[in-house]
């Protein structure tokens, strides 16, 4: 998919694509969606990017055997994001964890939680490599399957 360039607002002159804005500035991106700023094919792309960032599938080699595990502390703050083998987990999730087949990259959390989510992305989706524009566009262009919780 060839992503459209943002030609309005604070990213007008940066040459940023819809996929990049959705990833690096989710608050602004969500405001643009809710305010009806995107039109035509840009609106379609914005919906795809939004959906895929909220439901980023595990890499193909991990999909059938692993899940994303998000752990919280006693006040509900995100403390860890892991990709773990389902067979090694207890059948019943603990009270402080959520398991899913997908990673939500725009999950509402504090700065530490956002760093944990981005570290999980880098470690498991990118193989420790940096997130380039091309890699982000490829990740967001892949169709997303329905999610399931373990």
PDB file of C-alpha atoms in Angstrom:
ATOM      1  CA  UNK A   1       0.000   0.000   0.000  1.00  0.00           C
ATOM      2  CA  UNK A   2       1.222   3.477  -0.816  1.00  0.00           C
ATOM      3  CA  UNK A   3       0.424   5.687   2.171  1.00  0.00           C
ATOM      4  CA  UNK A   4      -0.844   9.246   1.665  1.00  0.00           C
ATOM      5  CA  UNK A   5       1.145  12.237   2.894  1.00  0.00           C
ATOM      6  CA  UNK A   6      -0.322  14.544   5.541  1.00  0.00           C
ATOM      7  CA  UNK A   7      -0.925  17.942   3.943  1.00  0.00           C
ATOM      8  CA  UNK A   8      -2.546  19.811   6.822  1.00  0.00           C
ATOM      9  CA  UNK A   9      -1.984  20.891  10.418  1.00  0.00           C
ATOM     10  CA  UNK A  10       1.280  20.679  12.298  1.00  0.00           C
ATOM     11  CA  UNK A  11       2.715  17.980   9.988  1.00  0.00           C
ATOM     12  CA  UNK A  12       1.888  19.789   6.721  1.00  0.00           C
ATOM     13  CA  UNK A  13       5.508  20.520   5.754  1.00  0.00           C
ATOM     14  CA  UNK A  14       7.199  17.467   7.282  1.00  0.00           C
ATOM     15  CA  UNK A  15       6.336  15.018   4.498  1.00  0.00           C
ATOM     16  CA  UNK A  16       4.925  12.585   7.069  1.00  0.00           C
ATOM     17  CA  UNK A  17       2.684   9.766   5.948  1.00  0.00           C
ATOM     18  CA  UNK A  18      -0.562   8.803   7.676  1.00  0.00           C
ATOM     19  CA  UNK A  19       1.061   5.657   9.098  1.00  0.00           C
ATOM     20  CA  UNK A  20       3.865   7.693  10.698  1.00  0.00           C
ATOM     21  CA  UNK A  21       1.546  10.213  12.339  1.00  0.00           C
ATOM     22  CA  UNK A  22      -0.652   7.426  13.679  1.00  0.00           C
ATOM     23  CA  UNK A  23       2.379   5.825  15.317  1.00  0.00           C
ATOM     24  CA  UNK A  24       4.343   8.817  16.569  1.00  0.00           C
ATOM     25  CA  UNK A  25       1.481  11.133  17.610  1.00  0.00           C
ATOM     26  CA  UNK A  26      -1.619   9.019  18.385  1.00  0.00           C
ATOM     27  CA  UNK A  27      -3.403  11.832  20.266  1.00  0.00           C
ATOM     28  CA  UNK A  28      -3.208  14.197  17.284  1.00  0.00           C
ATOM     29  CA  UNK A  29      -4.077  11.372  14.906  1.00  0.00           C
ATOM     30  CA  UNK A  30      -7.179  10.439  16.935  1.00  0.00           C
ATOM     31  CA  UNK A  31      -8.217  14.096  17.056  1.00  0.00           C
ATOM     32  CA  UNK A  32      -7.933  14.243  13.242  1.00  0.00           C
ATOM     33  CA  UNK A  33     -10.104  11.134  12.957  1.00  0.00           C
ATOM     34  CA  UNK A  34     -12.763  12.396  15.344  1.00  0.00           C
ATOM     35  CA  UNK A  35     -12.789  15.908  13.851  1.00  0.00           C
ATOM     36  CA  UNK A  36     -13.324  14.534  10.347  1.00  0.00           C
ATOM     37  CA  UNK A  37     -10.102  15.983   8.950  1.00  0.00           C
ATOM     38  CA  UNK A  38      -9.307  12.952   6.781  1.00  0.00           C
ATOM     39  CA  UNK A  39     -11.253  12.644   3.515  1.00  0.00           C
ATOM     40  CA  UNK A  40     -11.472  10.053   0.724  1.00  0.00           C
ATOM     41  CA  UNK A  41      -8.585   7.604   0.468  1.00  0.00           C
ATOM     42  CA  UNK A  42      -6.829   9.318   3.383  1.00  0.00           C
ATOM     43  CA  UNK A  43      -9.813   8.481   5.586  1.00  0.00           C
ATOM     44  CA  UNK A  44      -9.649   4.832   4.506  1.00  0.00           C
ATOM     45  CA  UNK A  45      -5.929   4.726   5.239  1.00  0.00           C
ATOM     46  CA  UNK A  46      -6.434   6.423   8.605  1.00  0.00           C
ATOM     47  CA  UNK A  47      -8.951   3.759   9.607  1.00  0.00           C
ATOM     48  CA  UNK A  48      -6.579   0.990   8.506  1.00  0.00           C
ATOM     49  CA  UNK A  49      -3.657   2.521  10.425  1.00  0.00           C
ATOM     50  CA  UNK A  50      -5.809   3.102  13.511  1.00  0.00           C
ATOM     51  CA  UNK A  51      -7.166  -0.440  13.519  1.00  0.00           C
ATOM     52  CA  UNK A  52      -3.808  -2.061  12.830  1.00  0.00           C
ATOM     53  CA  UNK A  53      -1.976  -0.048  15.504  1.00  0.00           C
ATOM     54  CA  UNK A  54      -4.561  -1.197  18.037  1.00  0.00           C
ATOM     55  CA  UNK A  55      -4.345  -4.824  16.878  1.00  0.00           C
ATOM     56  CA  UNK A  56      -0.779  -5.482  15.728  1.00  0.00           C
ATOM     57  CA  UNK A  57      -0.563  -9.211  15.027  1.00  0.00           C
ATOM     58  CA  UNK A  58       2.286 -11.306  16.340  1.00  0.00           C
ATOM     59  CA  UNK A  59       4.947 -12.186  13.764  1.00  0.00           C
ATOM     60  CA  UNK A  60       4.032 -15.256  11.681  1.00  0.00           C
ATOM     61  CA  UNK A  61       6.536 -17.509  13.461  1.00  0.00           C
ATOM     62  CA  UNK A  62       4.926 -16.787  16.872  1.00  0.00           C
ATOM     63  CA  UNK A  63       1.205 -16.595  16.049  1.00  0.00           C
ATOM     64  CA  UNK A  64       0.149 -20.137  16.908  1.00  0.00           C
ATOM     65  CA  UNK A  65       2.304 -20.660  19.997  1.00  0.00           C
ATOM     66  CA  UNK A  66       2.735 -17.295  21.744  1.00  0.00           C
ATOM     67  CA  UNK A  67       0.674 -14.424  23.113  1.00  0.00           C
ATOM     68  CA  UNK A  68       1.222 -10.856  24.294  1.00  0.00           C
ATOM     69  CA  UNK A  69       1.139 -10.605  28.082  1.00  0.00           C
ATOM     70  CA  UNK A  70       0.640  -7.193  29.690  1.00  0.00           C
ATOM     71  CA  UNK A  71       1.326  -6.999  33.435  1.00  0.00           C
ATOM     72  CA  UNK A  72       0.084  -4.304  35.816  1.00  0.00           C
ATOM     73  CA  UNK A  73       0.987  -3.214  39.335  1.00  0.00           C
ATOM     74  CA  UNK A  74      -1.485  -2.851  42.201  1.00  0.00           C
ATOM     75  CA  UNK A  75      -2.607   0.640  41.078  1.00  0.00           C
ATOM     76  CA  UNK A  76      -3.176  -0.428  37.467  1.00  0.00           C
ATOM     77  CA  UNK A  77       0.009   0.957  35.870  1.00  0.00           C
ATOM     78  CA  UNK A  78       1.578  -1.074  33.100  1.00  0.00           C
ATOM     79  CA  UNK A  79       4.789  -2.674  34.392  1.00  0.00           C
ATOM     80  CA  UNK A  80       5.782  -5.159  31.696  1.00  0.00           C
ATOM     81  CA  UNK A  81       4.912  -6.263  28.171  1.00  0.00           C
ATOM     82  CA  UNK A  82       6.060  -9.729  27.138  1.00  0.00           C
ATOM     83  CA  UNK A  83       5.605 -12.159  24.300  1.00  0.00           C
ATOM     84  CA  UNK A  84       5.375 -15.557  25.977  1.00  0.00           C
ATOM     85  CA  UNK A  85       4.717 -19.127  24.946  1.00  0.00           C
ATOM     86  CA  UNK A  86       1.096 -19.979  25.753  1.00  0.00           C
ATOM     87  CA  UNK A  87       1.991 -23.541  26.829  1.00  0.00           C
ATOM     88  CA  UNK A  88       4.170 -22.151  29.651  1.00  0.00           C
ATOM     89  CA  UNK A  89       1.411 -19.960  31.117  1.00  0.00           C
ATOM     90  CA  UNK A  90      -1.147 -21.099  33.689  1.00  0.00           C
ATOM     91  CA  UNK A  91      -4.586 -21.746  32.196  1.00  0.00           C
ATOM     92  CA  UNK A  92      -6.164 -18.941  34.227  1.00  0.00           C
ATOM     93  CA  UNK A  93      -4.666 -15.451  33.880  1.00  0.00           C
ATOM     94  CA  UNK A  94      -3.547 -13.703  37.043  1.00  0.00           C
ATOM     95  CA  UNK A  95      -5.529 -10.722  38.343  1.00  0.00           C
ATOM     96  CA  UNK A  96      -2.812  -8.321  37.154  1.00  0.00           C
ATOM     97  CA  UNK A  97      -2.392  -9.502  33.559  1.00  0.00           C
ATOM     98  CA  UNK A  98      -4.076  -9.333  30.180  1.00  0.00           C
ATOM     99  CA  UNK A  99      -3.239 -11.785  27.402  1.00  0.00           C
ATOM    100  CA  UNK A 100      -3.918 -11.209  23.730  1.00  0.00           C
ATOM    101  CA  UNK A 101      -2.915 -12.336  20.246  1.00  0.00           C
ATOM    102  CA  UNK A 102      -2.155  -8.715  19.340  1.00  0.00           C
ATOM    103  CA  UNK A 103      -0.257  -5.712  20.659  1.00  0.00           C
ATOM    104  CA  UNK A 104      -2.019  -2.362  21.086  1.00  0.00           C
ATOM    105  CA  UNK A 105       0.563   0.263  20.121  1.00  0.00           C
ATOM    106  CA  UNK A 106      -1.682   3.191  21.078  1.00  0.00           C
ATOM    107  CA  UNK A 107      -2.695   1.820  24.477  1.00  0.00           C
ATOM    108  CA  UNK A 108      -3.406   4.692  26.899  1.00  0.00           C
ATOM    109  CA  UNK A 109      -0.573   4.583  29.418  1.00  0.00           C
ATOM    110  CA  UNK A 110       2.158   6.714  30.931  1.00  0.00           C
ATOM    111  CA  UNK A 111       5.617   7.282  29.461  1.00  0.00           C
ATOM    112  CA  UNK A 112       7.084   4.164  31.077  1.00  0.00           C
ATOM    113  CA  UNK A 113       4.272   2.012  29.714  1.00  0.00           C
ATOM    114  CA  UNK A 114       4.714   3.459  26.220  1.00  0.00           C
ATOM    115  CA  UNK A 115       8.446   2.615  26.376  1.00  0.00           C
ATOM    116  CA  UNK A 116       7.604  -0.962  27.420  1.00  0.00           C
ATOM    117  CA  UNK A 117       5.197  -1.356  24.494  1.00  0.00           C
ATOM    118  CA  UNK A 118       7.735   0.051  22.014  1.00  0.00           C
ATOM    119  CA  UNK A 119      10.475  -2.202  23.428  1.00  0.00           C
ATOM    120  CA  UNK A 120       8.249  -5.249  22.910  1.00  0.00           C
ATOM    121  CA  UNK A 121       7.630  -4.109  19.323  1.00  0.00           C
ATOM    122  CA  UNK A 122      11.346  -3.703  18.687  1.00  0.00           C
ATOM    123  CA  UNK A 123      12.311  -7.016  20.314  1.00  0.00           C
ATOM    124  CA  UNK A 124       9.661  -9.283  18.825  1.00  0.00           C
ATOM    125  CA  UNK A 125       8.323  -7.660  15.662  1.00  0.00           C
ATOM    126  CA  UNK A 126      11.519  -6.038  14.413  1.00  0.00           C
ATOM    127  CA  UNK A 127      14.129  -8.508  15.687  1.00  0.00           C
ATOM    128  CA  UNK A 128      15.924  -5.819  17.685  1.00  0.00           C
ATOM    129  CA  UNK A 129      16.270  -3.519  14.658  1.00  0.00           C
ATOM    130  CA  UNK A 130      15.200   0.108  14.524  1.00  0.00           C
ATOM    131  CA  UNK A 131      11.710   1.013  13.371  1.00  0.00           C
ATOM    132  CA  UNK A 132      12.180   2.593   9.970  1.00  0.00           C
ATOM    133  CA  UNK A 133       9.465   4.226   7.878  1.00  0.00           C
ATOM    134  CA  UNK A 134       9.462   1.240   5.535  1.00  0.00           C
ATOM    135  CA  UNK A 135       9.104  -1.274   8.403  1.00  0.00           C
ATOM    136  CA  UNK A 136       6.273   0.719   9.971  1.00  0.00           C
ATOM    137  CA  UNK A 137       4.444   0.956   6.657  1.00  0.00           C
ATOM    138  CA  UNK A 138       4.817  -2.809   6.153  1.00  0.00           C
ATOM    139  CA  UNK A 139       3.578  -3.580   9.679  1.00  0.00           C
ATOM    140  CA  UNK A 140       0.527  -1.364   9.298  1.00  0.00           C
ATOM    141  CA  UNK A 141      -0.368  -2.558   5.818  1.00  0.00           C
ATOM    142  CA  UNK A 142      -0.771  -6.217   6.879  1.00  0.00           C
ATOM    143  CA  UNK A 143      -4.412  -7.211   7.341  1.00  0.00           C
ATOM    144  CA  UNK A 144      -5.387  -7.763  10.950  1.00  0.00           C
ATOM    145  CA  UNK A 145      -7.314 -10.836  12.055  1.00  0.00           C
ATOM    146  CA  UNK A 146      -9.902 -10.711  14.831  1.00  0.00           C
ATOM    147  CA  UNK A 147      -8.325 -10.669  18.264  1.00  0.00           C
ATOM    148  CA  UNK A 148      -8.769 -13.214  20.990  1.00  0.00           C
ATOM    149  CA  UNK A 149      -7.858 -13.157  24.643  1.00  0.00           C
ATOM    150  CA  UNK A 150      -6.265 -16.138  26.357  1.00  0.00           C
TER     151      UNK A 150
END
